[in-house]
């Protein structure tokens, strides 16, 4: 769930530059999205590019992806609270507050906070980029999945012989359901069964052409078409 802010707050929260005068991480992530409406495939593809850029900018090269990738940025505060939903995000006049439900497992909290950060990225242009609340939520799910389970990290683990779903979920600190969906998305599983994959320097070609789809993610006051958080 993403709460609204007024225009003056939104402009203040855009964080166009860092203290060094260079574009901030948040500004660089926002710059990947065009100033126009997006179809579903484009929206999901941009979400993955943003996740990969964040990993690169934060020098994260192995699983599990730490939530410090978010919290070390200026004006981004992470926390947990008693909530009626899985999570929310809002600008409090000083910083973006990303909160996860205190009563949910750590793996769900991690997914929720990554999901909410995508709402922060999209905030200045969210009404332009997406045609509906459902599209915004599904794209945030895609971002969270790509951030916590990056394609190259998952493929590397899979090709090293780590093909037990429960063990992979533990490695990436995500739910088993989220990992299963990610493996299906990447073509490493077919109907929950391992798919033969030629693992070499050319292994990326075996995954080329797979369609994007969002992982079920943060519950909000509006039901998601895919049935909710893994």
Short mmCIF file of C-alpha atoms in Angstrom, two decimals:
data_model
loop_
_atom_site.label_atom_id
_atom_site.label_comp_id
_atom_site.label_asym_id
_atom_site.label_seq_id
_atom_site.Cartn_x
_atom_site.Cartn_y
_atom_site.Cartn_z
CA UNK A 1 0.00 0.00 0.00
CA UNK A 2 1.29 3.47 -0.86
CA UNK A 3 -0.08 6.59 0.76
CA UNK A 4 -0.44 9.85 -1.13
CA UNK A 5 1.38 13.10 -0.48
CA UNK A 6 0.64 16.62 -1.65
CA UNK A 7 2.55 18.36 -4.44
CA UNK A 8 4.89 20.32 -2.20
CA UNK A 9 5.84 17.19 -0.27
CA UNK A 10 6.31 15.21 -3.45
CA UNK A 11 8.73 17.78 -4.84
CA UNK A 12 10.65 17.89 -1.58
CA UNK A 13 10.90 14.12 -1.55
CA UNK A 14 12.30 13.72 -5.04
CA UNK A 15 15.93 13.91 -3.84
CA UNK A 16 17.40 14.93 -7.24
CA UNK A 17 21.01 15.13 -6.05
CA UNK A 18 23.29 13.73 -3.39
CA UNK A 19 25.54 15.71 -1.07
CA UNK A 20 28.29 15.42 -3.68
CA UNK A 21 26.21 17.22 -6.29
CA UNK A 22 25.84 14.01 -8.30
CA UNK A 23 22.44 12.46 -9.02
CA UNK A 24 21.23 10.48 -6.03
CA UNK A 25 20.60 6.76 -6.22
CA UNK A 26 16.86 7.40 -6.10
CA UNK A 27 17.08 9.97 -8.90
CA UNK A 28 19.07 7.55 -11.05
CA UNK A 29 16.50 4.80 -10.51
CA UNK A 30 13.67 7.16 -11.40
CA UNK A 31 15.48 8.26 -14.55
CA UNK A 32 15.11 4.76 -16.02
CA UNK A 33 11.34 5.25 -16.40
CA UNK A 34 10.05 7.31 -19.34
CA UNK A 35 7.58 10.15 -18.88
CA UNK A 36 4.66 8.28 -20.42
CA UNK A 37 2.28 5.48 -19.71
CA UNK A 38 3.71 1.97 -19.71
CA UNK A 39 2.29 -1.29 -20.95
CA UNK A 40 2.67 -4.27 -18.63
CA UNK A 41 5.75 -5.73 -20.28
CA UNK A 42 7.58 -2.39 -20.33
CA UNK A 43 6.69 -1.69 -16.70
CA UNK A 44 8.00 -5.06 -15.53
CA UNK A 45 11.15 -4.74 -17.61
CA UNK A 46 11.92 -1.31 -16.17
CA UNK A 47 11.35 -2.64 -12.66
CA UNK A 48 14.01 -5.29 -13.27
CA UNK A 49 16.42 -2.74 -14.69
CA UNK A 50 15.92 -0.54 -11.65
CA UNK A 51 16.55 -3.46 -9.30
CA UNK A 52 19.73 -4.39 -11.17
CA UNK A 53 20.95 -0.78 -11.15
CA UNK A 54 20.39 -0.54 -7.41
CA UNK A 55 22.39 -3.73 -6.85
CA UNK A 56 25.20 -2.34 -9.00
CA UNK A 57 25.25 1.06 -7.30
CA UNK A 58 25.33 -0.61 -3.88
CA UNK A 59 28.04 -3.11 -4.94
CA UNK A 60 25.97 -6.14 -4.01
CA UNK A 61 27.32 -9.21 -5.77
CA UNK A 62 25.97 -12.20 -3.84
CA UNK A 63 22.92 -13.47 -1.99
CA UNK A 64 21.31 -12.73 0.32
CA UNK A 65 20.67 -9.15 -0.71
CA UNK A 66 20.81 -7.04 2.47
CA UNK A 67 18.09 -4.51 3.19
CA UNK A 68 20.89 -2.05 3.85
CA UNK A 69 20.73 -1.59 0.07
CA UNK A 70 17.71 0.54 0.90
CA UNK A 71 18.43 1.85 4.38
CA UNK A 72 21.88 3.26 3.57
CA UNK A 73 20.32 5.76 1.16
CA UNK A 74 19.56 9.23 2.56
CA UNK A 75 15.96 9.93 3.55
CA UNK A 76 14.93 6.27 3.46
CA UNK A 77 13.93 4.77 6.82
CA UNK A 78 12.91 1.13 7.25
CA UNK A 79 10.89 -0.25 10.13
CA UNK A 80 8.19 -2.58 11.35
CA UNK A 81 4.89 -1.67 12.98
CA UNK A 82 1.48 -3.04 13.87
CA UNK A 83 -0.31 -2.67 10.55
CA UNK A 84 -3.64 -3.80 9.05
CA UNK A 85 -1.78 -4.65 5.81
CA UNK A 86 1.59 -6.17 4.93
CA UNK A 87 3.20 -2.78 4.51
CA UNK A 88 3.00 0.89 3.66
CA UNK A 89 5.19 3.80 2.63
CA UNK A 90 4.81 7.54 3.17
CA UNK A 91 6.78 10.78 3.32
CA UNK A 92 6.80 12.28 6.83
CA UNK A 93 8.29 15.63 5.89
CA UNK A 94 11.86 14.51 6.56
CA UNK A 95 12.27 11.04 5.06
CA UNK A 96 10.43 8.24 3.33
CA UNK A 97 9.08 5.77 5.87
CA UNK A 98 8.90 2.15 4.67
CA UNK A 99 7.15 -0.11 7.14
CA UNK A 100 6.39 -3.82 7.21
CA UNK A 101 3.90 -5.67 9.39
CA UNK A 102 5.56 -6.62 12.67
CA UNK A 103 3.51 -9.80 12.92
CA UNK A 104 4.68 -11.33 9.65
CA UNK A 105 7.77 -13.51 9.06
CA UNK A 106 11.09 -11.89 8.20
CA UNK A 107 10.96 -13.20 4.63
CA UNK A 108 7.63 -11.44 4.07
CA UNK A 109 8.87 -8.27 5.72
CA UNK A 110 11.88 -8.19 3.38
CA UNK A 111 9.69 -8.62 0.32
CA UNK A 112 7.27 -5.99 1.60
CA UNK A 113 9.97 -3.37 2.21
CA UNK A 114 11.45 -3.92 -1.25
CA UNK A 115 7.93 -3.70 -2.71
CA UNK A 116 7.29 -0.42 -0.89
CA UNK A 117 10.57 1.06 -2.10
CA UNK A 118 9.37 0.61 -5.68
CA UNK A 119 6.37 2.77 -4.77
CA UNK A 120 8.83 5.42 -3.59
CA UNK A 121 10.70 5.24 -6.91
CA UNK A 122 7.46 5.59 -8.84
CA UNK A 123 5.86 8.23 -6.65
CA UNK A 124 6.43 11.39 -8.74
CA UNK A 125 5.02 9.77 -11.91
CA UNK A 126 2.87 6.90 -10.66
CA UNK A 127 -0.39 8.25 -12.10
CA UNK A 128 1.27 8.72 -15.49
CA UNK A 129 3.11 5.40 -15.59
CA UNK A 130 0.28 3.05 -14.61
CA UNK A 131 -3.32 2.71 -15.62
CA UNK A 132 -4.50 1.11 -12.40
CA UNK A 133 -3.67 0.30 -8.79
CA UNK A 134 -3.28 -3.37 -9.72
CA UNK A 135 -0.59 -2.52 -12.29
CA UNK A 136 1.33 -0.48 -9.70
CA UNK A 137 1.18 -3.33 -7.19
CA UNK A 138 2.24 -6.00 -9.67
CA UNK A 139 5.17 -3.88 -10.85
CA UNK A 140 6.26 -3.35 -7.25
CA UNK A 141 6.14 -7.12 -6.79
CA UNK A 142 8.37 -7.54 -9.83
CA UNK A 143 10.89 -5.05 -8.47
CA UNK A 144 10.99 -6.81 -5.10
CA UNK A 145 11.50 -10.20 -6.73
CA UNK A 146 14.29 -8.93 -8.98
CA UNK A 147 16.00 -7.12 -6.10
CA UNK A 148 15.92 -9.99 -3.60
CA UNK A 149 16.31 -12.79 -6.16
CA UNK A 150 18.38 -11.28 -8.99
CA UNK A 151 18.39 -13.39 -12.11
CA UNK A 152 22.17 -13.74 -12.26
CA UNK A 153 22.39 -14.72 -8.59
CA UNK A 154 19.66 -17.33 -8.92
CA UNK A 155 21.09 -18.81 -12.11
CA UNK A 156 24.56 -18.93 -10.56
CA UNK A 157 23.26 -20.80 -7.52
CA UNK A 158 21.18 -23.15 -9.69
CA UNK A 159 24.10 -23.95 -11.96
CA UNK A 160 26.35 -24.60 -8.98
CA UNK A 161 24.01 -27.44 -8.03
CA UNK A 162 21.78 -25.68 -5.49
CA UNK A 163 18.45 -26.80 -6.90
CA UNK A 164 16.48 -27.53 -3.75
CA UNK A 165 13.76 -24.88 -3.47
CA UNK A 166 13.76 -24.75 0.31
CA UNK A 167 17.53 -24.33 0.43
CA UNK A 168 17.44 -21.65 -2.24
CA UNK A 169 14.72 -19.81 -0.31
CA UNK A 170 16.90 -19.96 2.80
CA UNK A 171 19.93 -18.70 0.87
CA UNK A 172 18.05 -15.71 -0.54
CA UNK A 173 16.00 -15.14 2.65
CA UNK A 174 12.68 -15.27 0.84
CA UNK A 175 9.62 -17.48 1.17
CA UNK A 176 9.53 -20.86 -0.53
CA UNK A 177 6.54 -19.70 -2.56
CA UNK A 178 8.38 -16.57 -3.73
CA UNK A 179 11.41 -18.65 -4.75
CA UNK A 180 9.20 -21.15 -6.58
CA UNK A 181 7.56 -18.38 -8.56
CA UNK A 182 10.91 -16.83 -9.37
CA UNK A 183 12.27 -20.15 -10.64
CA UNK A 184 9.17 -20.62 -12.78
CA UNK A 185 9.55 -17.10 -14.13
CA UNK A 186 13.19 -17.72 -15.05
CA UNK A 187 12.35 -21.02 -16.74
CA UNK A 188 14.34 -23.09 -14.28
CA UNK A 189 11.22 -24.92 -13.18
CA UNK A 190 8.37 -26.26 -15.25
CA UNK A 191 5.30 -27.21 -13.22
CA UNK A 192 7.53 -27.20 -10.11
CA UNK A 193 9.95 -29.72 -11.62
CA UNK A 194 13.57 -28.88 -12.45
CA UNK A 195 14.12 -28.04 -16.07
CA UNK A 196 17.38 -29.20 -17.70
CA UNK A 197 19.66 -26.21 -18.15
CA UNK A 198 22.99 -26.09 -19.92
CA UNK A 199 25.11 -24.20 -17.39
CA UNK A 200 28.08 -22.51 -18.97
CA UNK A 201 29.18 -19.05 -19.98
CA UNK A 202 26.38 -19.19 -22.52
CA UNK A 203 23.72 -20.22 -20.02
CA UNK A 204 21.92 -16.89 -20.28
CA UNK A 205 20.72 -17.91 -23.74
CA UNK A 206 18.71 -20.72 -22.16
CA UNK A 207 16.66 -18.12 -20.27
CA UNK A 208 16.19 -15.69 -23.11
CA UNK A 209 12.66 -14.95 -24.19
CA UNK A 210 10.90 -15.84 -20.92
CA UNK A 211 7.92 -13.62 -20.24
CA UNK A 212 7.81 -11.38 -17.18
CA UNK A 213 5.18 -11.86 -14.52
CA UNK A 214 4.82 -10.38 -11.08
CA UNK A 215 5.34 -12.37 -7.93
CA UNK A 216 2.44 -12.19 -5.54
CA UNK A 217 3.38 -9.54 -3.05
CA UNK A 218 2.28 -7.01 -0.50
CA UNK A 219 -1.36 -7.08 0.46
CA UNK A 220 -3.11 -3.73 0.47
CA UNK A 221 -6.64 -2.50 0.92
CA UNK A 222 -7.30 -3.52 -2.69
CA UNK A 223 -7.10 -7.25 -3.45
CA UNK A 224 -4.48 -8.28 -5.98
CA UNK A 225 -5.55 -10.32 -8.95
CA UNK A 226 -2.91 -12.95 -8.20
CA UNK A 227 -4.17 -13.63 -4.69
CA UNK A 228 -1.78 -11.84 -2.36
CA UNK A 229 1.63 -12.16 -0.83
CA UNK A 230 3.60 -15.42 -1.06
#
